[in-house]
mmCIF file of C-alpha atoms in Angstrom:
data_model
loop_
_atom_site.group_PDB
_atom_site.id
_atom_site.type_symbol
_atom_site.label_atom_id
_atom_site.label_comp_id
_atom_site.label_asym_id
_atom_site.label_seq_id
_atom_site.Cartn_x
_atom_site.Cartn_y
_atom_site.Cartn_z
ATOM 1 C CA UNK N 1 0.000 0.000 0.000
ATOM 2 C CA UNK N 2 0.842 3.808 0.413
ATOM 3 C CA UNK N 3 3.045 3.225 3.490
ATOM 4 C CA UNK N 4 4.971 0.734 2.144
ATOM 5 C CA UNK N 5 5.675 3.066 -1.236
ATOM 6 C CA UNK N 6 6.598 5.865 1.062
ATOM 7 C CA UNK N 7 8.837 3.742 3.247
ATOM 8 C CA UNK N 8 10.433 1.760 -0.002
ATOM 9 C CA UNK N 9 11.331 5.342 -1.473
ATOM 10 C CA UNK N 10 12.658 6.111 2.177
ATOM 11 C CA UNK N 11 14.571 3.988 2.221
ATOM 12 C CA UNK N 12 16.449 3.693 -1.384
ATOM 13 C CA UNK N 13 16.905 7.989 -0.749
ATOM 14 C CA UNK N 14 18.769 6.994 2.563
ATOM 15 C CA UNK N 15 20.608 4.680 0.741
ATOM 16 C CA UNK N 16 21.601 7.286 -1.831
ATOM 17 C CA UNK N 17 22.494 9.779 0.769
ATOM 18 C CA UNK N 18 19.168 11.989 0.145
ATOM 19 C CA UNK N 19 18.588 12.148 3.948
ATOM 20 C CA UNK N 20 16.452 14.953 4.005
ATOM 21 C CA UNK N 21 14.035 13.647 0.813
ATOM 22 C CA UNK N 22 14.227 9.953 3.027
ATOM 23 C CA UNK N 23 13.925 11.334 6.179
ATOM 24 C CA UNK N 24 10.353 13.333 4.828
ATOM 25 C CA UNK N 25 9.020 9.801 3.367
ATOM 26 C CA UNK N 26 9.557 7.877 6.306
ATOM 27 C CA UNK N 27 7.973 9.852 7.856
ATOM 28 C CA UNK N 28 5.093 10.193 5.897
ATOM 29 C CA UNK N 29 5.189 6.275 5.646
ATOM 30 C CA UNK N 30 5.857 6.132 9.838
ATOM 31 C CA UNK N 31 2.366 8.200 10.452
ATOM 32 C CA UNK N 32 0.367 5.871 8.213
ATOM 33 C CA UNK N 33 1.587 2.396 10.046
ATOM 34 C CA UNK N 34 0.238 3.794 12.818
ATOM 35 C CA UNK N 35 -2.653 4.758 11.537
ATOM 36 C CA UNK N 36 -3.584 1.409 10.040
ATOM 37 C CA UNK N 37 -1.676 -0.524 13.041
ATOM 38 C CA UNK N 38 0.987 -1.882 11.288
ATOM 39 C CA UNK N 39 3.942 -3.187 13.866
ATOM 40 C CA UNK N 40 6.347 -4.397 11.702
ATOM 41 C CA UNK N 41 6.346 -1.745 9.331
ATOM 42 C CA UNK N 42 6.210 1.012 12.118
ATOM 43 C CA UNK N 43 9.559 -0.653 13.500
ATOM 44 C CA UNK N 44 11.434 -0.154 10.248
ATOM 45 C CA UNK N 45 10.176 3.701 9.357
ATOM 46 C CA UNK N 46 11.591 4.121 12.878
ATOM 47 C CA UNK N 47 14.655 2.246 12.935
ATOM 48 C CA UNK N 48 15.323 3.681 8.931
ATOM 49 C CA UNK N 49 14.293 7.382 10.313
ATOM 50 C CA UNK N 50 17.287 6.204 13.143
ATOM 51 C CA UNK N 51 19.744 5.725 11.017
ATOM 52 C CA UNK N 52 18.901 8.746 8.931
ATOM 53 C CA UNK N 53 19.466 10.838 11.777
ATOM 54 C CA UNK N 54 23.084 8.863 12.531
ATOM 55 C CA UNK N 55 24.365 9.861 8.831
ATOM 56 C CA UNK N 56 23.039 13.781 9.920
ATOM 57 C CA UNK N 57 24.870 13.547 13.076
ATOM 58 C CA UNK N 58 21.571 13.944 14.796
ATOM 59 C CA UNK N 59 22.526 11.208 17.609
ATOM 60 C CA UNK N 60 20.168 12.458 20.337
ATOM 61 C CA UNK N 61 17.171 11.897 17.845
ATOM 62 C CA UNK N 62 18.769 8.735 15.948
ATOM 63 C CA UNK N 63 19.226 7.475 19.668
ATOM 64 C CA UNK N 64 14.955 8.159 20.207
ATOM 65 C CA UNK N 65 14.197 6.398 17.020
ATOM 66 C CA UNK N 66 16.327 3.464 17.149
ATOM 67 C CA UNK N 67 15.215 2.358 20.989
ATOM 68 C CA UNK N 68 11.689 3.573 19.890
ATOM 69 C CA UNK N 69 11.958 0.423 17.039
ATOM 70 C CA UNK N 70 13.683 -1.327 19.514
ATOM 71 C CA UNK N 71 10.875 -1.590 21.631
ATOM 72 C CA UNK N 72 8.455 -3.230 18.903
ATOM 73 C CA UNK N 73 10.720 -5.602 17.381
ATOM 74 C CA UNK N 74 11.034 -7.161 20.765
ATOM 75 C CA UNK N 75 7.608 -6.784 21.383
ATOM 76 C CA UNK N 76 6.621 -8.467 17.960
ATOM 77 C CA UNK N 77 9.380 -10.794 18.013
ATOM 78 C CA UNK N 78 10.929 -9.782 15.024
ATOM 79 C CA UNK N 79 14.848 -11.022 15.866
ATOM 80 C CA UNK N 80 16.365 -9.391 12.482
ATOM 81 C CA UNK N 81 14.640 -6.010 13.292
ATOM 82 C CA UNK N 82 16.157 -6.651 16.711
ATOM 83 C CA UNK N 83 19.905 -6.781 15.752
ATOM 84 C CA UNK N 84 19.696 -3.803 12.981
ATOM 85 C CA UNK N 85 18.527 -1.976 15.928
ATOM 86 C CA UNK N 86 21.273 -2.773 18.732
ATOM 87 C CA UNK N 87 23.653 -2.459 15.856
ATOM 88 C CA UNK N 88 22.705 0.560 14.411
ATOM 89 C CA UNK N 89 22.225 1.901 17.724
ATOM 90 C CA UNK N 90 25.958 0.676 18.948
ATOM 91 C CA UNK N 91 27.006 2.644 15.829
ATOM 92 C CA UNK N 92 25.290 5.995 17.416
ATOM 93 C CA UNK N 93 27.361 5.549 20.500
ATOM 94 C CA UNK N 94 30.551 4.691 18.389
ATOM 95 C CA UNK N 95 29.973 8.179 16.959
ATOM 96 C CA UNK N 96 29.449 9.919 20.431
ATOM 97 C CA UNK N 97 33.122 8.496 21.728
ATOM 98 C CA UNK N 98 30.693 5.975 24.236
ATOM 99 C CA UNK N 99 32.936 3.040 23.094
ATOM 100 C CA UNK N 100 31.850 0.726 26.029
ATOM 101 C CA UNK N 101 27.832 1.541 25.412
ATOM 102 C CA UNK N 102 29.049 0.464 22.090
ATOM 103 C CA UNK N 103 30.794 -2.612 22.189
ATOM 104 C CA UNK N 104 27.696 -3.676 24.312
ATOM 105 C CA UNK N 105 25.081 -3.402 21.659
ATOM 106 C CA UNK N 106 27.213 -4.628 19.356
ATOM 107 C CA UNK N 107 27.932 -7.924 20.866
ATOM 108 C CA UNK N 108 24.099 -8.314 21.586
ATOM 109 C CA UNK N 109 23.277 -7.547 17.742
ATOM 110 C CA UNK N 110 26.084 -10.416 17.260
ATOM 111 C CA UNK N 111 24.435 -12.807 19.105
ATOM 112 C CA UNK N 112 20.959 -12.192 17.471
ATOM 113 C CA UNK N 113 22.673 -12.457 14.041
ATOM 114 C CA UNK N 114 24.467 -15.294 14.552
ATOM 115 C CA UNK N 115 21.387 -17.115 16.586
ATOM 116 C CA UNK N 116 19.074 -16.253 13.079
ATOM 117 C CA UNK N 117 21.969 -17.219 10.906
ATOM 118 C CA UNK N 118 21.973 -14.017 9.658
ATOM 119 C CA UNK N 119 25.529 -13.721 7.938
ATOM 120 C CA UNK N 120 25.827 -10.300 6.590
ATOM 121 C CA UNK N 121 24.787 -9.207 10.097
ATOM 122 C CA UNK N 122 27.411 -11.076 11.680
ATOM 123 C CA UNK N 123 30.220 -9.757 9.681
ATOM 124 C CA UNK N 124 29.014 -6.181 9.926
ATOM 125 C CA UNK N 125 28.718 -6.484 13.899
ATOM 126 C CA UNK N 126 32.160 -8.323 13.779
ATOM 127 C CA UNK N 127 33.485 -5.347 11.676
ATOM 128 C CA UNK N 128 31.627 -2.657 14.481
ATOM 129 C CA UNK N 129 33.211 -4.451 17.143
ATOM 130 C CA UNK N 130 36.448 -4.110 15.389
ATOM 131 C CA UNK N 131 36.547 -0.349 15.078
ATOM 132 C CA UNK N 132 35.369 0.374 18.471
ATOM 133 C CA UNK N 133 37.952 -2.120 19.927
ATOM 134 C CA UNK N 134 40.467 0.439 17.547
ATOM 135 C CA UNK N 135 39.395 3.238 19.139
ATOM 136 C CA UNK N 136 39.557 2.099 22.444
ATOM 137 C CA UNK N 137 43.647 0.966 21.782
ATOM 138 C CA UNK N 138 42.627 -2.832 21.622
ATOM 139 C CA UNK N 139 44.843 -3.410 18.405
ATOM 140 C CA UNK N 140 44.701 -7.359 18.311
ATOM 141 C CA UNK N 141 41.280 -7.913 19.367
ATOM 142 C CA UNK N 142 40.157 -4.849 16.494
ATOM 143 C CA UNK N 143 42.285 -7.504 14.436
ATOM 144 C CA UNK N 144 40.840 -10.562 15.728
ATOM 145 C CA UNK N 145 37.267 -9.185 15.058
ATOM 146 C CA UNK N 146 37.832 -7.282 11.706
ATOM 147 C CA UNK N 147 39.498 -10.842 10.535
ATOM 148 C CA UNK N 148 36.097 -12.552 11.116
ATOM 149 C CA UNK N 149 34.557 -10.151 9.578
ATOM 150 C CA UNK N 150 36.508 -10.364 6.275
ATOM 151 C CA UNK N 151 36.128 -14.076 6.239
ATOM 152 C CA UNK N 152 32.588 -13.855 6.269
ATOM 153 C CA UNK N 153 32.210 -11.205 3.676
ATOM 154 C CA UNK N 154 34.482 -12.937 1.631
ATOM 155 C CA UNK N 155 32.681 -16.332 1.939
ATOM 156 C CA UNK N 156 29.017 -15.074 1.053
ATOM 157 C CA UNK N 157 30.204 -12.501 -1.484
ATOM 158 C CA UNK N 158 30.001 -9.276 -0.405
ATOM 159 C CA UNK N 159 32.068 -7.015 -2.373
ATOM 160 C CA UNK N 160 31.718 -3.749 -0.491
ATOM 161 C CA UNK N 161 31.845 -4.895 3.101
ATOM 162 C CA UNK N 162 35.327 -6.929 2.101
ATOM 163 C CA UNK N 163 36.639 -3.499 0.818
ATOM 164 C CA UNK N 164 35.746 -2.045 3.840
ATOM 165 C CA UNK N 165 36.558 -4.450 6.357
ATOM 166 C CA UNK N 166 40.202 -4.755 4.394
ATOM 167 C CA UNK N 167 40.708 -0.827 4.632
ATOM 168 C CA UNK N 168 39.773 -0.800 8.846
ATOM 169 C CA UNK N 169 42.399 -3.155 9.075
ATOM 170 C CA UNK N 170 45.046 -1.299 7.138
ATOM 171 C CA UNK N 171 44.174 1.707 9.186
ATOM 172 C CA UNK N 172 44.581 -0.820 12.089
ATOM 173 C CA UNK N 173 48.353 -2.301 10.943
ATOM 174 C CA UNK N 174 48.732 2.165 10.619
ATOM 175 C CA UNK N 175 48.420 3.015 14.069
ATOM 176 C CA UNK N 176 50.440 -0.232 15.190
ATOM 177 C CA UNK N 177 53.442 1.057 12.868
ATOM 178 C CA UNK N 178 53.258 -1.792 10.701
ATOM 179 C CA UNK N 179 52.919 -0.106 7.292
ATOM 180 C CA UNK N 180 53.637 -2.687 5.228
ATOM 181 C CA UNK N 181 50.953 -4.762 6.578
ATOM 182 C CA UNK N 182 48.961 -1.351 6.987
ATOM 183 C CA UNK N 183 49.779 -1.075 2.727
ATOM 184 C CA UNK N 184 49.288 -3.995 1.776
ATOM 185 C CA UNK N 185 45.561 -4.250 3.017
ATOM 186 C CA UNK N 186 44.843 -0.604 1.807
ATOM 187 C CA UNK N 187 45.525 -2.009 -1.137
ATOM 188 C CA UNK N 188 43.543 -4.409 -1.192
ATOM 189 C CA UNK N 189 40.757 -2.062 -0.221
ATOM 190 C CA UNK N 190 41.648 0.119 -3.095
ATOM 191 C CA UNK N 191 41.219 -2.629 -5.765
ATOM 192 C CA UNK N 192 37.858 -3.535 -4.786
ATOM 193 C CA UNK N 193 36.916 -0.211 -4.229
ATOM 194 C CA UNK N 194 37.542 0.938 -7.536
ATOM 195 C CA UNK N 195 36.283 -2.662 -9.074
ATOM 196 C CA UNK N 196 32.884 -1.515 -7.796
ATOM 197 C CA UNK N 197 32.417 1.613 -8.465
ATOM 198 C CA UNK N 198 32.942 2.798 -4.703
ATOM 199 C CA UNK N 199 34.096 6.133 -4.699
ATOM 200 C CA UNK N 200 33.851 7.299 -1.334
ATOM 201 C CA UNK N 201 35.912 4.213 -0.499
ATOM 202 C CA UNK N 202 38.063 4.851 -3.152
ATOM 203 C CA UNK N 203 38.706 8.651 -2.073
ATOM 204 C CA UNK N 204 39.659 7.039 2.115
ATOM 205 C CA UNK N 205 41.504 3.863 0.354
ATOM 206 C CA UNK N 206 44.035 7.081 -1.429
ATOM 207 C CA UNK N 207 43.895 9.380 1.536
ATOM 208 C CA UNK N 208 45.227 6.123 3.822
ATOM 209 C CA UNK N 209 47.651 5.146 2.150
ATOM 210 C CA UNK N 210 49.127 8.684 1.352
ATOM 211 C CA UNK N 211 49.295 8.575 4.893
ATOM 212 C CA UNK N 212 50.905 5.151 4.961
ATOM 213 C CA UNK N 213 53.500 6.861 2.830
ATOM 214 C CA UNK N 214 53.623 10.135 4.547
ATOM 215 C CA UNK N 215 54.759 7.657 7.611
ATOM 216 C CA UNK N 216 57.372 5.984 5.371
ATOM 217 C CA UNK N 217 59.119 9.174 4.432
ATOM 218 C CA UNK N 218 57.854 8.661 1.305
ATOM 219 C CA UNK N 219 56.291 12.151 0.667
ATOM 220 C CA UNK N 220 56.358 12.142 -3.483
ATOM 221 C CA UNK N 221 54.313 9.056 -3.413
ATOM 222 C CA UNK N 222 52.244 10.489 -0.052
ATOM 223 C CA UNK N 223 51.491 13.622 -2.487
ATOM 224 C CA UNK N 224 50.188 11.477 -5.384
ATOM 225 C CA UNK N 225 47.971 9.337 -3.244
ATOM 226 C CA UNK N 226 46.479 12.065 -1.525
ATOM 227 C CA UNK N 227 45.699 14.084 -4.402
ATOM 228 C CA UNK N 228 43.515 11.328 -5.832
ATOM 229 C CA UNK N 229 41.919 10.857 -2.721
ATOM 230 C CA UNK N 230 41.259 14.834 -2.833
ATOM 231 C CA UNK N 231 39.911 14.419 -6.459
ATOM 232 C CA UNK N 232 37.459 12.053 -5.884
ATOM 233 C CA UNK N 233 36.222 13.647 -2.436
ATOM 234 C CA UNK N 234 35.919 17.045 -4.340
ATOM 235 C CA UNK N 235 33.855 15.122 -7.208
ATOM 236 C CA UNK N 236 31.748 13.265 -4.757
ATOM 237 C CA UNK N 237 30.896 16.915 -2.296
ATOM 238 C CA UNK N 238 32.583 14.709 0.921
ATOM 239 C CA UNK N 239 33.763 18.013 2.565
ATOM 240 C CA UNK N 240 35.209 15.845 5.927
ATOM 241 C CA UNK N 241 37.513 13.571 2.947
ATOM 242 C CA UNK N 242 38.154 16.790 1.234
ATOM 243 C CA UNK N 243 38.935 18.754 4.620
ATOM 244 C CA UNK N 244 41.619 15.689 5.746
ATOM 245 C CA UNK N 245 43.156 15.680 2.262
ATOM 246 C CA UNK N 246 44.279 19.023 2.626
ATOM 247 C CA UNK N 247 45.509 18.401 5.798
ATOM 248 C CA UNK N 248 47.614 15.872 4.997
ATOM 249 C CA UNK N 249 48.726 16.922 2.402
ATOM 250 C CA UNK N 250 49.960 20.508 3.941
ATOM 251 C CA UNK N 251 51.632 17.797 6.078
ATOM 252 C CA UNK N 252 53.498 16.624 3.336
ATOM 253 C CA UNK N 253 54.337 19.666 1.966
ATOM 254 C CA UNK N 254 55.654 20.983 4.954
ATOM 255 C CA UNK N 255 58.086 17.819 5.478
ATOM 256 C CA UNK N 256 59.044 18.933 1.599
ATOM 257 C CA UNK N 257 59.785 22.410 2.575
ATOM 258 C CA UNK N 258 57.401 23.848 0.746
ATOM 259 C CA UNK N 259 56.171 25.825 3.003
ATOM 260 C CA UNK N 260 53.538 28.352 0.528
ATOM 261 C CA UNK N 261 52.219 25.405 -0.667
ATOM 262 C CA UNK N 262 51.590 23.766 2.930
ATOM 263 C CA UNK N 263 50.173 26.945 3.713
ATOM 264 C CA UNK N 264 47.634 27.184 1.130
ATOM 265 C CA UNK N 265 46.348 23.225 1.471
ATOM 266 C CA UNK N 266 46.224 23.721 5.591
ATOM 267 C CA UNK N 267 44.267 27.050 4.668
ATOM 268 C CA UNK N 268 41.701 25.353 2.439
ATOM 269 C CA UNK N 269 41.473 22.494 4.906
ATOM 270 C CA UNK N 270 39.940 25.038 7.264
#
């Protein structure tokens, strides 16, 4: 029916980074399921409108929607609904620097993934837990996790999440020092990136390893990675790619003595 149309088209706008388009069709589609009673679809207008909010940086308001879905997918018993929600909620607190909040819905959206057999929402919880156990310092478990992650996306196919998953742990071997580890999965990253048409992965697959370069001493071969990553963030209107680009690479130009030239890309990065 109507709902469904209006949460359908929600939801492929989200997907295509429309969030203000999605986030008026949800809710267009949110005020008809409950209207007409409709549980199930009322859970995912709320946990879509959620994660809507999350790619805004809205987290108060993603946090309201998510536990709001929350609260009928338990109620309905609807177990996948269940683990989007803790996971898409752990992401919210992954955002707001709350790593242990995070780590906790994480590993309860594992186990309801894993219990349903749900494999694509295993490795993306496995992948979660590995970047908050990065930002809390916890190099080998980050590695331990993103590692079961890639073996799962690998096994059932999915091209994007490997890409990703390959490129946390490159940025993982980074901050341990071990660049060529830290290079060699970038690159990785990079290939499948590119392969499918990914270019916001593309543009973070450049910027990290210009900085795997930068860290090598290798600032020629920094510059040229960077600058690609700054081309295809420009193209793409990621301002936050863009922004670190130019940081970087007034880093670089800096460590080459041009100092004019580090001036100008730390200015723009402003």
């Amino acid at each position: 029916g109507e709902a469904s149309c209006y949460g359908n088209l929600g939801y492929v706008l989200r997907s295509l980074g429309q969030y203000d388009k999605a986030k008026e069709y949800l809710q267009k589609a949110l005020l008809i399921r409950i209207e007409i009673n409709d549980r199930r679809g009322e859970a995912a207008d709320n946990r879509n409108l959620g994660t809507v909010f999350l790619s805004l940086g809205q987290y108060e308001k993603a946090i309201e929607y998510l536990q709001t879905a929350l609260v009928i997918s338990t109620e309905i018993g609807d177990r996948e609904g269940e683990a989007a929600e803790y996971g898409s909620l752990g992401n919210v607190f992954e955002s707001l620097g709350q790593y242990d909040k995070a780590k906790e819905y994480l590993q309860k959206a594992l186990v309801i993934s894993t219990e349903i057999g749900d494999r694509r929402g295993e490795a993306s919880c496995y992948t979660d837990l590995g970047d908050v156990f990065e930002c809390l310092g916890q190099y080998d478990k980050a590695v331990e996790y993103l590692q079961k992650g890639l073996v799962i996306t690998t096994k059932i196919g999915d091209k994007k999440g490997e890409a990703s998953t390959y490129g946390n742990l490159g940025t993982v071997f980074k901050s341990i020092g071990q660049y060529g580890k830290a290079e060699e999965y970038l690159r990785k990253a990079l290939v499948i990136s590119t392969e499918i048409g990914n270019r916001r992965g593309e543009a973070a697959d450049y910027g990290n390893l210009g900085t795997v370069f930068w860290s090598l001493g290798q600032y020629d071969k920094a510059k040229e990675y960077l600058q690609k990553g700054l081309v295809i963030s420009t193209e793409i209107g990621d301002r936050r790619g863009e922004a670190s680009c130019y940081t970087n690479l007034g880093d670089v130009f800096e460590r080459l003595g041009q100092y004019d030239k580090a001036e100008e890309n730390l200015q723009k990065a402003l």
